[in-house]
Amino acid sequence: MNIYDQNRTPLFDALRRYVEDGTISFHVPGHKGGNGIPELRDYIGERVLSIDVNGMEDLDNICNPINVIKESQQLAARAFGADQAYYLVNGTTSGVQAMIMTVCGPGDKIIIPRNAHKSAIGGLILSGASPVYIQPEINYHSGMAMGITPERVKKAFNEHPDAKGILVLNPTYYGVFSDLKQIVEIAHSLGKPVLVDEAHGAPLGFHPELPLSAMEAGADMSAVSTHKLLGSMTQSSLLLVKQGLIDPKKVKGVLNLTQTTSASYVLMVSIELARKQMALKGKELLDKVLELSRWAREELNQVDGLYVFGDDIKGQPGCYDIDPTKIAINVRNLGISGYEAERLLRKKYRIQTELSDLFNTLALITIGDTRERVERLVYSMKEIADECRIKNVLKYSMNLPAPPEMLVSPREAFYSEKKSVLLEEAEGEISAEMIMAYPPGIPLICPGERITREVIDYVKILKKEPCQLQGTEDPEINYIKVLSRHLVLVRSDSDTGDWEGIRTARPAAPSF
């Protein structure tokens, strides 16, 4: 038997045997195959609840897989071009945090793009590491943060030679790629590992027309959201590892700190079946996705007032390549915001896009789409454009807030004494919380950063839109937690930015 035969589904086979054997359960979960919650069973079906079981000898255990889960993960590693693969049932968030915790300990530095997902900030707090932020390039026509350049990566490592590694997005949530292969070469020349948040890059590696995946580019670890684009169930993801600079034993130890001991077999088997499908039919399925995406982009770009970026932005600062399956519809020339476009699509046409910002709404074309579904999106956007009488009028300024200054490490800020203040009166204070629009979950302010008037005003603009802001204890984002005593890390060397100790600091005077 070829253990790497991608037709194999060892976990799914074991679950089916368990059900077909008619095993009588005296173990958790307490619903006992759905008998304990008939209303749910009647709606979602008996079969899915019959495989909602817990770890046992025949079904293996995610914390120390030695049987069918181990075999299933080996098949995933082979399919995705990795040496090791680990199933995740707490989403890619847990994978991003595990990557940071594998590489960094308290006080260590790691290079991170400033448009990283909130999960990366959580990883900094959990590990005690301190970020060296790289500012992504900004495309001011779209208002989007793009990728990071190899030049900025090289500069960051030169200025912080003690950084333990770098985290890269591949791609950004809008489908923009940095030159990951060159970034890997820079980092590896210094013996530094490259960690990749590949939440929106799961199909990479399964079609020759798509950009390189993290594993193809030579990265050391990547966290991949199989649930976002490959068909597995929400919350299911993969953590992929290339051996060399990363010790798989360390990875397993980190995962066992945060991974549940009651991993959902429904989620895990959905990863297995999604892997099988992509390994055997990935190119065929993605051929259709690419065809639909090309058609949608061409049609939308013919509509007055709409713009969807494509190959035209390749080569611009921060954009080495693009993911053509992501349709970022820019509505700035309609005189409406991306949030308003999303709301119109949802309320009038029963279409829900992935995320929106002040100028764009993002639609994802995946293996689950049909021509009919994509046509409905395109024709709905044409109607919205026709009905918008205001053309070529910007509703908002294109100026994004300047990146805030970090004065305290995220972990220090998280555990410091805090007080709650009105956001409107928080200028100059050091934030103890994040504020972000979700999705995509990229923080406008992170714990340990000085709150600026620009950030406050930008949040006020977002609050006027039908956008979901989160991160603070106050659900209305009227108040924000800040440090009571402004403990900041003293920099002993202004060139390297090394931290020597802490002192008490006053908020900076407001600038006008």
Coordinates of C-alpha atoms in Angstrom, one line a residue:
M1 CA 0.0 0.0 0.0
N2 CA 1.3 3.5 -0.9
I3 CA 0.8 5.5 2.2
Y4 CA 0.9 8.7 0.1
D5 CA -1.9 7.7 -2.3
Q6 CA -4.1 10.8 -2.3
N7 CA -7.2 8.6 -2.8
R8 CA -6.7 7.4 0.8
T9 CA -8.9 8.8 3.6
P10 CA -7.8 7.0 6.7
L11 CA -9.7 9.2 9.2
F12 CA -12.9 9.2 7.2
D13 CA -12.7 5.4 6.9
A14 CA -12.2 5.0 10.6
L15 CA -15.2 7.2 11.4
R16 CA -17.4 5.3 9.0
R17 CA -16.3 2.0 10.6
Y18 CA -17.1 3.3 14.0
V19 CA -20.7 4.3 12.9
E20 CA -21.3 1.1 10.9
D21 CA -20.2 -1.1 13.8
G22 CA -23.1 0.2 15.8
T23 CA -20.9 1.1 18.7
I24 CA -22.9 2.0 21.8
S25 CA -21.4 5.2 23.3
F26 CA -20.8 5.7 27.0
H27 CA -18.3 8.5 26.3
V28 CA -18.6 12.2 25.4
P29 CA -20.1 14.1 23.7
G30 CA -23.3 13.8 25.6
H31 CA -25.7 14.1 22.7
K32 CA -24.8 10.5 21.9
G33 CA -25.1 10.6 18.1
G34 CA -27.8 13.3 18.2
N35 CA -30.2 11.5 20.5
G36 CA -29.7 14.1 23.2
I37 CA -30.6 17.1 20.9
P38 CA -33.3 16.0 18.5
E39 CA -34.1 19.4 17.2
L40 CA -30.6 19.9 15.9
R41 CA -30.4 16.3 14.6
D42 CA -33.7 16.8 12.7
Y43 CA -32.3 19.9 11.0
I44 CA -28.7 19.0 10.2
G45 CA -29.1 15.3 10.0
E46 CA -28.1 12.2 11.9
R47 CA -25.0 11.4 10.0
V48 CA -23.0 14.5 10.9
L49 CA -23.8 14.0 14.6
S50 CA -22.9 10.3 14.5
I51 CA -19.3 11.2 13.6
D52 CA -19.2 14.0 16.2
V53 CA -17.2 11.8 18.6
N54 CA -14.1 12.1 20.8
G55 CA -10.6 10.6 20.8
M56 CA -10.3 6.9 21.4
E57 CA -8.0 4.0 20.2
D58 CA -9.6 3.4 16.8
L59 CA -9.9 7.1 16.1
D60 CA -6.6 8.3 17.4
N61 CA -6.0 11.6 19.3
I62 CA -5.0 15.0 17.9
C63 CA -2.7 15.7 20.9
N64 CA -0.5 12.6 20.2
P65 CA -1.5 11.2 16.8
I66 CA -0.1 7.7 16.2
N67 CA -2.7 6.1 14.0
V68 CA -5.3 7.4 11.5
I69 CA -4.9 11.1 12.3
K70 CA -1.1 10.7 11.8
E71 CA -1.7 9.0 8.5
S72 CA -4.2 11.7 7.4
Q73 CA -1.8 14.5 8.3
Q74 CA 1.0 12.8 6.4
L75 CA -1.2 12.8 3.3
A76 CA -1.9 16.5 3.8
A77 CA 1.8 17.3 4.2
R78 CA 2.5 15.5 0.9
A79 CA -0.4 17.2 -1.0
F80 CA 0.7 20.7 0.2
G81 CA 4.4 20.2 -0.3
A82 CA 5.4 20.2 3.4
D83 CA 7.4 17.9 5.6
Q84 CA 4.8 18.0 8.4
A85 CA 1.2 19.0 8.6
Y86 CA -0.9 19.5 11.7
Y87 CA -4.7 19.7 11.8
L88 CA -6.1 22.8 13.5
V89 CA -9.7 23.1 14.8
N90 CA -9.4 26.6 16.1
G91 CA -8.9 28.2 12.7
T92 CA -5.8 29.7 11.2
T93 CA -5.6 32.0 14.3
S94 CA -4.2 29.1 16.3
G95 CA -1.7 28.4 13.5
V96 CA -0.4 31.9 13.3
Q97 CA 0.0 32.0 17.1
A98 CA 1.7 28.6 17.1
M99 CA 4.2 29.8 14.5
I100 CA 5.1 32.8 16.5
M101 CA 5.3 30.8 19.8
T102 CA 7.5 28.2 18.1
V103 CA 10.1 30.8 17.0
C104 CA 9.9 33.4 19.8
G105 CA 10.1 33.6 23.5
P106 CA 9.7 36.5 26.0
G107 CA 11.7 39.5 24.9
D108 CA 12.5 38.2 21.4
K109 CA 11.9 40.2 18.3
I110 CA 10.0 39.2 15.2
I111 CA 9.5 41.2 12.0
I112 CA 5.8 41.6 11.1
P113 CA 3.9 43.6 8.5
R114 CA 1.8 46.3 10.1
N115 CA -1.3 44.9 8.3
A116 CA -1.0 41.5 9.9
H117 CA -4.2 39.9 11.3
K118 CA -5.2 40.3 14.9
S119 CA -4.1 36.7 15.5
A120 CA -0.5 37.8 15.1
I121 CA -0.9 40.4 17.9
G122 CA -2.4 37.6 20.0
G123 CA 0.7 35.5 19.2
L124 CA 2.9 38.4 20.4
I125 CA 1.0 38.6 23.7
L126 CA 1.1 34.8 24.3
S127 CA 4.8 34.5 23.4
G128 CA 6.0 37.7 25.0
A129 CA 7.7 38.7 21.7
S130 CA 8.0 42.2 20.5
P131 CA 7.2 43.2 16.9
V132 CA 9.4 45.0 14.5
Y133 CA 6.8 46.4 12.2
I134 CA 7.3 46.8 8.5
Q135 CA 5.0 49.2 6.8
P136 CA 3.3 47.7 3.7
E137 CA 3.0 49.8 0.6
I138 CA -0.2 51.7 0.2
N139 CA -2.2 51.9 -3.1
Y140 CA -3.9 55.2 -2.7
H141 CA -6.4 54.7 -5.6
S142 CA -7.9 51.7 -3.8
G143 CA -7.0 52.7 -0.3
M144 CA -5.6 49.2 0.3
A145 CA -2.5 48.2 2.2
M146 CA -0.4 46.1 -0.3
G147 CA 2.5 43.8 0.4
I148 CA 6.0 44.4 1.8
T149 CA 9.1 44.8 -0.3
P150 CA 12.3 42.8 -0.1
E151 CA 14.1 46.1 0.4
R152 CA 12.2 46.9 3.6
V153 CA 12.7 43.3 4.8
K154 CA 16.5 43.6 4.3
K155 CA 16.5 47.0 6.1
A156 CA 14.5 45.5 9.0
F157 CA 17.0 42.6 9.4
N158 CA 20.0 45.0 9.1
E159 CA 18.6 47.2 11.8
H160 CA 17.4 44.3 14.0
P161 CA 19.9 41.5 13.5
D162 CA 18.7 39.8 16.6
A163 CA 15.1 39.3 15.2
K164 CA 14.2 35.6 15.4
G165 CA 12.4 35.6 12.1
I166 CA 9.8 37.2 9.9
L167 CA 6.0 36.8 9.4
V168 CA 4.6 37.4 5.9
L169 CA 1.1 37.5 4.4
N170 CA 0.8 35.3 1.3
P171 CA -1.4 36.9 -0.1
T172 CA -3.0 39.8 1.7
Y173 CA -6.8 39.5 2.2
Y174 CA -7.3 41.4 -1.0
G175 CA -5.2 39.0 -3.0
V176 CA -1.9 40.9 -3.3
F177 CA 1.4 39.1 -3.1
S178 CA 4.8 40.2 -1.9
D179 CA 7.9 38.7 -3.5
L180 CA 7.9 35.8 -1.1
K181 CA 10.7 33.8 -2.8
Q182 CA 13.1 36.8 -2.5
I183 CA 12.1 37.5 1.1
V184 CA 12.8 33.8 1.9
E185 CA 16.2 34.1 0.3
I186 CA 17.0 37.2 2.3
A187 CA 15.9 35.6 5.6
H188 CA 17.5 32.3 5.0
S189 CA 20.9 33.9 4.1
L190 CA 20.8 35.2 7.7
G191 CA 19.6 31.8 9.1
K192 CA 16.2 33.3 10.0
P193 CA 12.9 31.3 9.5
V194 CA 10.1 32.7 7.4
L195 CA 6.5 32.2 8.8
V196 CA 3.6 32.7 6.5
D197 CA 0.0 33.6 7.2
E198 CA -1.6 31.9 4.2
A199 CA -5.2 32.2 5.4
H200 CA -6.3 33.3 2.0
G201 CA -3.9 31.2 0.0
A202 CA -5.0 27.6 0.4
P203 CA -5.5 26.9 -3.4
L204 CA -1.9 28.0 -4.1
G205 CA 0.2 25.1 -5.3
F206 CA -2.8 23.3 -7.0
H207 CA -2.8 25.3 -10.2
P208 CA 0.1 26.5 -12.4
E209 CA -1.5 29.9 -13.1
L210 CA -1.6 30.8 -9.4
P211 CA 1.3 32.4 -7.6
L212 CA 3.7 30.3 -5.5
S213 CA 2.5 28.9 -2.2
A214 CA 4.6 29.4 1.0
M215 CA 5.9 25.9 0.8
E216 CA 6.8 26.3 -2.9
A217 CA 8.6 29.5 -2.1
G218 CA 10.7 27.8 0.5
A219 CA 9.1 29.2 3.7
D220 CA 9.6 27.3 6.9
M221 CA 6.0 27.4 8.3
S222 CA 2.6 28.4 7.0
A223 CA -0.9 28.5 8.4
V224 CA -3.5 27.7 5.8
S225 CA -7.2 28.2 6.0
T226 CA -8.6 25.2 4.2
H227 CA -12.1 26.3 5.3
K228 CA -11.9 29.6 3.5
L229 CA -11.3 28.5 0.0
L230 CA -11.0 24.7 -0.3
G231 CA -14.3 23.5 1.1
S232 CA -13.5 22.2 4.6
M233 CA -15.7 23.4 7.4
T234 CA -15.4 26.7 9.2
Q235 CA -12.7 26.7 11.9
S236 CA -10.7 23.9 10.2
S237 CA -7.1 24.8 9.0
L238 CA -3.7 23.3 8.5
L239 CA -0.3 24.2 10.0
L240 CA 2.5 23.3 7.5
V241 CA 6.2 22.9 8.4
K242 CA 9.4 22.5 6.4
Q243 CA 12.1 21.0 8.6
G244 CA 15.5 22.6 8.9
L245 CA 15.2 25.9 10.8
I246 CA 12.0 24.6 12.5
D247 CA 11.9 21.6 14.9
P248 CA 8.6 19.7 14.5
K249 CA 8.9 18.5 18.1
K250 CA 8.8 22.1 19.2
V251 CA 5.8 22.8 17.0
K252 CA 3.9 19.8 18.5
G253 CA 4.8 21.0 22.1
V254 CA 3.4 24.5 21.3
L255 CA 0.2 23.1 19.8
N256 CA -0.4 21.0 22.8
L257 CA -0.4 24.1 24.9
T258 CA -3.3 25.7 23.0
Q259 CA -5.0 22.9 21.0
T260 CA -8.1 21.4 22.5
T261 CA -8.0 17.9 23.7
S262 CA -11.5 17.4 22.3
A263 CA -10.9 18.2 18.6
S264 CA -13.9 18.0 16.4
Y265 CA -13.7 14.9 14.1
V266 CA -16.3 16.6 11.9
L267 CA -13.8 19.4 11.3
M268 CA -10.8 17.2 10.9
V269 CA -12.5 14.8 8.4
S270 CA -13.6 17.8 6.3
I271 CA -9.9 18.8 6.0
E272 CA -9.1 15.3 4.9
L273 CA -11.8 15.2 2.2
A274 CA -10.9 18.7 1.0
R275 CA -7.3 17.6 0.7
K276 CA -8.3 14.5 -1.3
Q277 CA -10.4 16.6 -3.7
M278 CA -7.7 19.2 -4.3
A279 CA -5.0 16.6 -4.7
L280 CA -7.0 14.6 -7.3
K281 CA -9.1 17.3 -9.0
G282 CA -7.5 20.6 -8.0
K283 CA -6.4 21.9 -11.4
E284 CA -9.7 20.9 -13.0
L285 CA -11.7 22.7 -10.2
L286 CA -9.5 25.8 -10.3
D287 CA -9.7 26.0 -14.1
K288 CA -13.4 26.8 -13.6
V289 CA -12.7 29.3 -10.8
L290 CA -10.1 31.2 -12.9
E291 CA -12.5 31.3 -15.9
L292 CA -15.3 32.7 -13.8
S293 CA -13.0 35.2 -12.1
R294 CA -11.6 36.5 -15.4
W295 CA -15.2 36.9 -16.7
A296 CA -16.4 38.8 -13.6
R297 CA -13.3 41.1 -13.6
E298 CA -13.7 42.0 -17.3
E299 CA -17.5 42.6 -16.9
L300 CA -17.2 44.8 -13.8
N301 CA -14.4 46.9 -15.3
Q302 CA -16.7 47.8 -18.2
V303 CA -19.2 49.4 -15.7
D304 CA -18.9 53.2 -15.3
G305 CA -17.9 54.0 -11.8
L306 CA -16.5 50.5 -10.9
Y307 CA -12.9 49.2 -10.9
V308 CA -11.4 45.8 -10.1
F309 CA -7.7 45.7 -10.0
G310 CA -5.9 42.9 -12.0
D311 CA -2.6 42.5 -13.8
D312 CA -2.5 46.3 -14.2
I313 CA -1.1 46.7 -10.6
K314 CA 1.6 44.0 -10.9
G315 CA 5.0 45.6 -10.5
Q316 CA 3.6 48.5 -8.5
P317 CA 5.3 49.0 -5.0
G318 CA 4.3 46.1 -2.8
C319 CA 2.6 44.1 -5.5
Y320 CA 4.7 41.3 -7.0
D321 CA 1.7 39.3 -8.1
I322 CA -2.1 38.9 -7.5
D323 CA -4.6 36.2 -6.8
P324 CA -7.1 36.6 -9.7
T325 CA -9.9 34.8 -7.8
K326 CA -10.3 37.7 -5.4
I327 CA -12.6 40.4 -6.9
A328 CA -12.0 43.7 -5.0
I329 CA -14.7 46.0 -6.3
N330 CA -13.7 49.6 -5.9
V331 CA -16.8 51.9 -5.7
R332 CA -15.1 55.2 -4.9
N333 CA -16.3 56.8 -8.1
L334 CA -19.9 56.0 -7.3
G335 CA -19.9 58.3 -4.3
I336 CA -20.6 55.4 -1.9
S337 CA -18.5 53.5 0.5
G338 CA -17.6 49.8 0.2
Y339 CA -19.7 49.2 3.3
E340 CA -22.7 50.8 1.6
A341 CA -22.1 48.6 -1.5
E342 CA -22.0 45.5 0.8
R343 CA -25.2 46.5 2.5
L344 CA -27.0 47.1 -0.8
L345 CA -25.9 43.7 -2.1
R346 CA -27.1 42.0 1.1
K347 CA -30.4 43.8 1.6
K348 CA -31.6 44.2 -2.0
Y349 CA -30.0 41.3 -3.8
R350 CA -29.3 38.7 -1.0
I351 CA -25.6 38.6 -1.8
Q352 CA -23.0 38.7 0.9
T353 CA -19.4 39.7 0.1
E354 CA -16.4 38.7 2.2
L355 CA -15.4 42.1 3.6
S356 CA -15.6 45.8 2.9
D357 CA -13.7 49.0 3.6
L358 CA -14.3 52.6 2.8
F359 CA -13.7 52.2 -0.9
N360 CA -14.0 48.5 -1.8
T361 CA -16.1 45.4 -1.3
L362 CA -14.4 42.0 -1.8
A363 CA -16.0 39.0 -3.4
L364 CA -14.3 35.6 -3.4
I365 CA -14.7 33.2 -6.3
T366 CA -14.2 29.6 -5.1
I367 CA -14.7 26.0 -6.1
G368 CA -18.2 26.3 -4.7
D369 CA -19.3 28.9 -7.2
T370 CA -21.3 28.5 -10.4
R371 CA -21.7 30.7 -13.5
E372 CA -25.2 31.6 -12.4
R373 CA -24.0 32.8 -8.9
V374 CA -21.2 34.9 -10.4
E375 CA -23.5 36.4 -13.0
R376 CA -25.9 37.5 -10.2
L377 CA -23.1 39.3 -8.5
V378 CA -22.0 41.1 -11.6
Y379 CA -25.5 42.1 -12.7
S380 CA -26.4 43.3 -9.2
M381 CA -23.3 45.5 -9.1
K382 CA -24.3 46.9 -12.5
E383 CA -27.7 47.9 -11.2
I384 CA -26.2 49.5 -8.1
A385 CA -23.8 51.5 -10.4
D386 CA -26.7 52.6 -12.6
E387 CA -28.8 53.7 -9.7
C388 CA -26.0 55.8 -8.1
R389 CA -26.5 59.3 -9.5
I390 CA -23.4 60.7 -7.9
K391 CA -20.3 59.9 -10.1
N392 CA -16.6 60.6 -9.5
V393 CA -17.2 62.1 -6.0
L394 CA -15.1 60.8 -3.2
K395 CA -17.1 60.4 0.0
Y396 CA -14.0 60.2 2.1
S397 CA -10.4 61.4 1.9
M398 CA -8.0 58.8 0.7
N399 CA -5.6 59.5 3.6
L400 CA -5.1 56.5 5.9
P401 CA -3.9 57.1 9.4
A402 CA -0.1 57.1 9.8
P403 CA 1.1 54.0 11.7
P404 CA 1.1 54.6 15.5
E405 CA 4.3 54.7 17.5
M406 CA 4.8 51.5 19.6
L407 CA 6.0 52.4 23.1
V408 CA 5.3 49.2 25.0
S409 CA 5.4 45.6 23.9
P410 CA 1.9 44.1 23.3
R411 CA 2.4 41.7 26.2
E412 CA 3.4 44.5 28.6
A413 CA 0.4 46.5 27.5
F414 CA -2.0 43.6 27.9
Y415 CA -0.9 42.8 31.4
S416 CA -0.4 46.4 32.7
E417 CA -2.7 48.3 34.9
K418 CA -5.4 49.9 32.8
K419 CA -8.1 52.5 32.9
S420 CA -11.0 53.2 30.6
V421 CA -11.2 56.6 28.8
L422 CA -13.4 58.1 26.2
L423 CA -11.9 57.4 22.7
E424 CA -12.5 61.0 21.8
E425 CA -10.2 62.0 24.7
A426 CA -7.6 59.3 24.3
E427 CA -5.1 61.1 22.1
G428 CA -1.6 60.6 23.4
E429 CA -2.5 57.7 25.6
I430 CA -1.0 54.2 25.3
S431 CA -3.6 51.7 24.1
A432 CA -4.1 48.5 26.0
E433 CA -6.6 47.2 23.4
M434 CA -7.0 46.7 19.7
I435 CA -9.5 48.4 17.4
M436 CA -10.2 46.8 14.0
A437 CA -12.8 46.4 11.4
Y438 CA -13.8 42.7 11.2
P439 CA -13.3 41.3 8.7
P440 CA -10.4 41.5 7.8
G441 CA -9.3 42.0 11.4
I442 CA -6.3 44.2 10.8
P443 CA -5.8 46.4 13.8
L444 CA -5.9 50.2 13.4
I445 CA -4.3 50.4 16.9
C446 CA -2.5 47.7 18.8
P447 CA -1.8 47.2 22.5
G448 CA 1.3 49.3 23.4
E449 CA 0.8 51.9 20.6
R450 CA 0.2 55.6 21.2
I451 CA -3.3 56.7 20.2
T452 CA -3.2 59.5 17.6
R453 CA -5.9 62.0 16.5
E454 CA -5.7 60.4 13.0
V455 CA -6.7 57.0 14.4
I456 CA -9.5 58.5 16.5
D457 CA -10.9 60.4 13.5
Y458 CA -10.6 57.3 11.3
V459 CA -12.5 55.2 13.8
K460 CA -15.2 57.8 13.9
I461 CA -15.6 57.6 10.1
L462 CA -15.8 53.8 10.3
K463 CA -18.4 54.1 13.1
K464 CA -20.7 56.1 10.7
E465 CA -20.6 53.2 8.2
P466 CA -22.4 49.8 8.6
C467 CA -19.1 48.2 9.5
Q468 CA -18.3 45.8 12.3
L469 CA -15.7 47.3 14.7
Q470 CA -14.4 45.2 17.5
G471 CA -11.4 44.8 19.8
T472 CA -12.4 46.9 22.8
E473 CA -14.4 45.7 25.8
D474 CA -16.9 48.5 25.0
P475 CA -18.9 47.0 22.1
E476 CA -19.8 50.6 20.9
I477 CA -16.1 51.6 20.8
N478 CA -16.9 54.8 22.7
Y479 CA -14.4 53.9 25.3
I480 CA -10.9 52.3 25.1
K481 CA -8.7 50.8 27.8
V482 CA -5.3 52.6 28.1
L483 CA -2.4 52.2 30.4
S484 CA -2.9 53.8 33.8
R485 CA 0.8 54.2 34.4
H486 CA 2.7 54.8 31.2
L487 CA 5.4 52.3 31.5
V488 CA 7.5 52.4 28.3
L489 CA 10.5 50.4 27.3
V490 CA 13.7 52.5 27.3
R491 CA 15.7 52.2 24.2
S492 CA 19.4 51.9 24.9
D493 CA 20.5 52.2 21.3
S494 CA 18.6 54.6 19.0
D495 CA 20.0 52.8 15.9
T496 CA 19.1 49.3 16.7
G497 CA 16.1 50.1 18.9
D498 CA 17.2 47.6 21.5
W499 CA 15.2 47.7 24.8
E500 CA 17.0 48.1 28.1
G501 CA 14.3 48.6 30.7
I502 CA 11.2 50.4 31.6
R503 CA 10.4 53.9 32.9
T504 CA 7.3 56.0 33.5
A505 CA 6.3 58.2 30.6
R506 CA 3.7 60.9 30.1
P507 CA 1.4 61.0 27.1
A508 CA 2.8 63.1 24.3
A509 CA 1.4 66.5 23.9
P510 CA -1.4 66.7 21.3
S511 CA -0.2 67.9 17.9
F512 CA -2.3 70.4 16.0

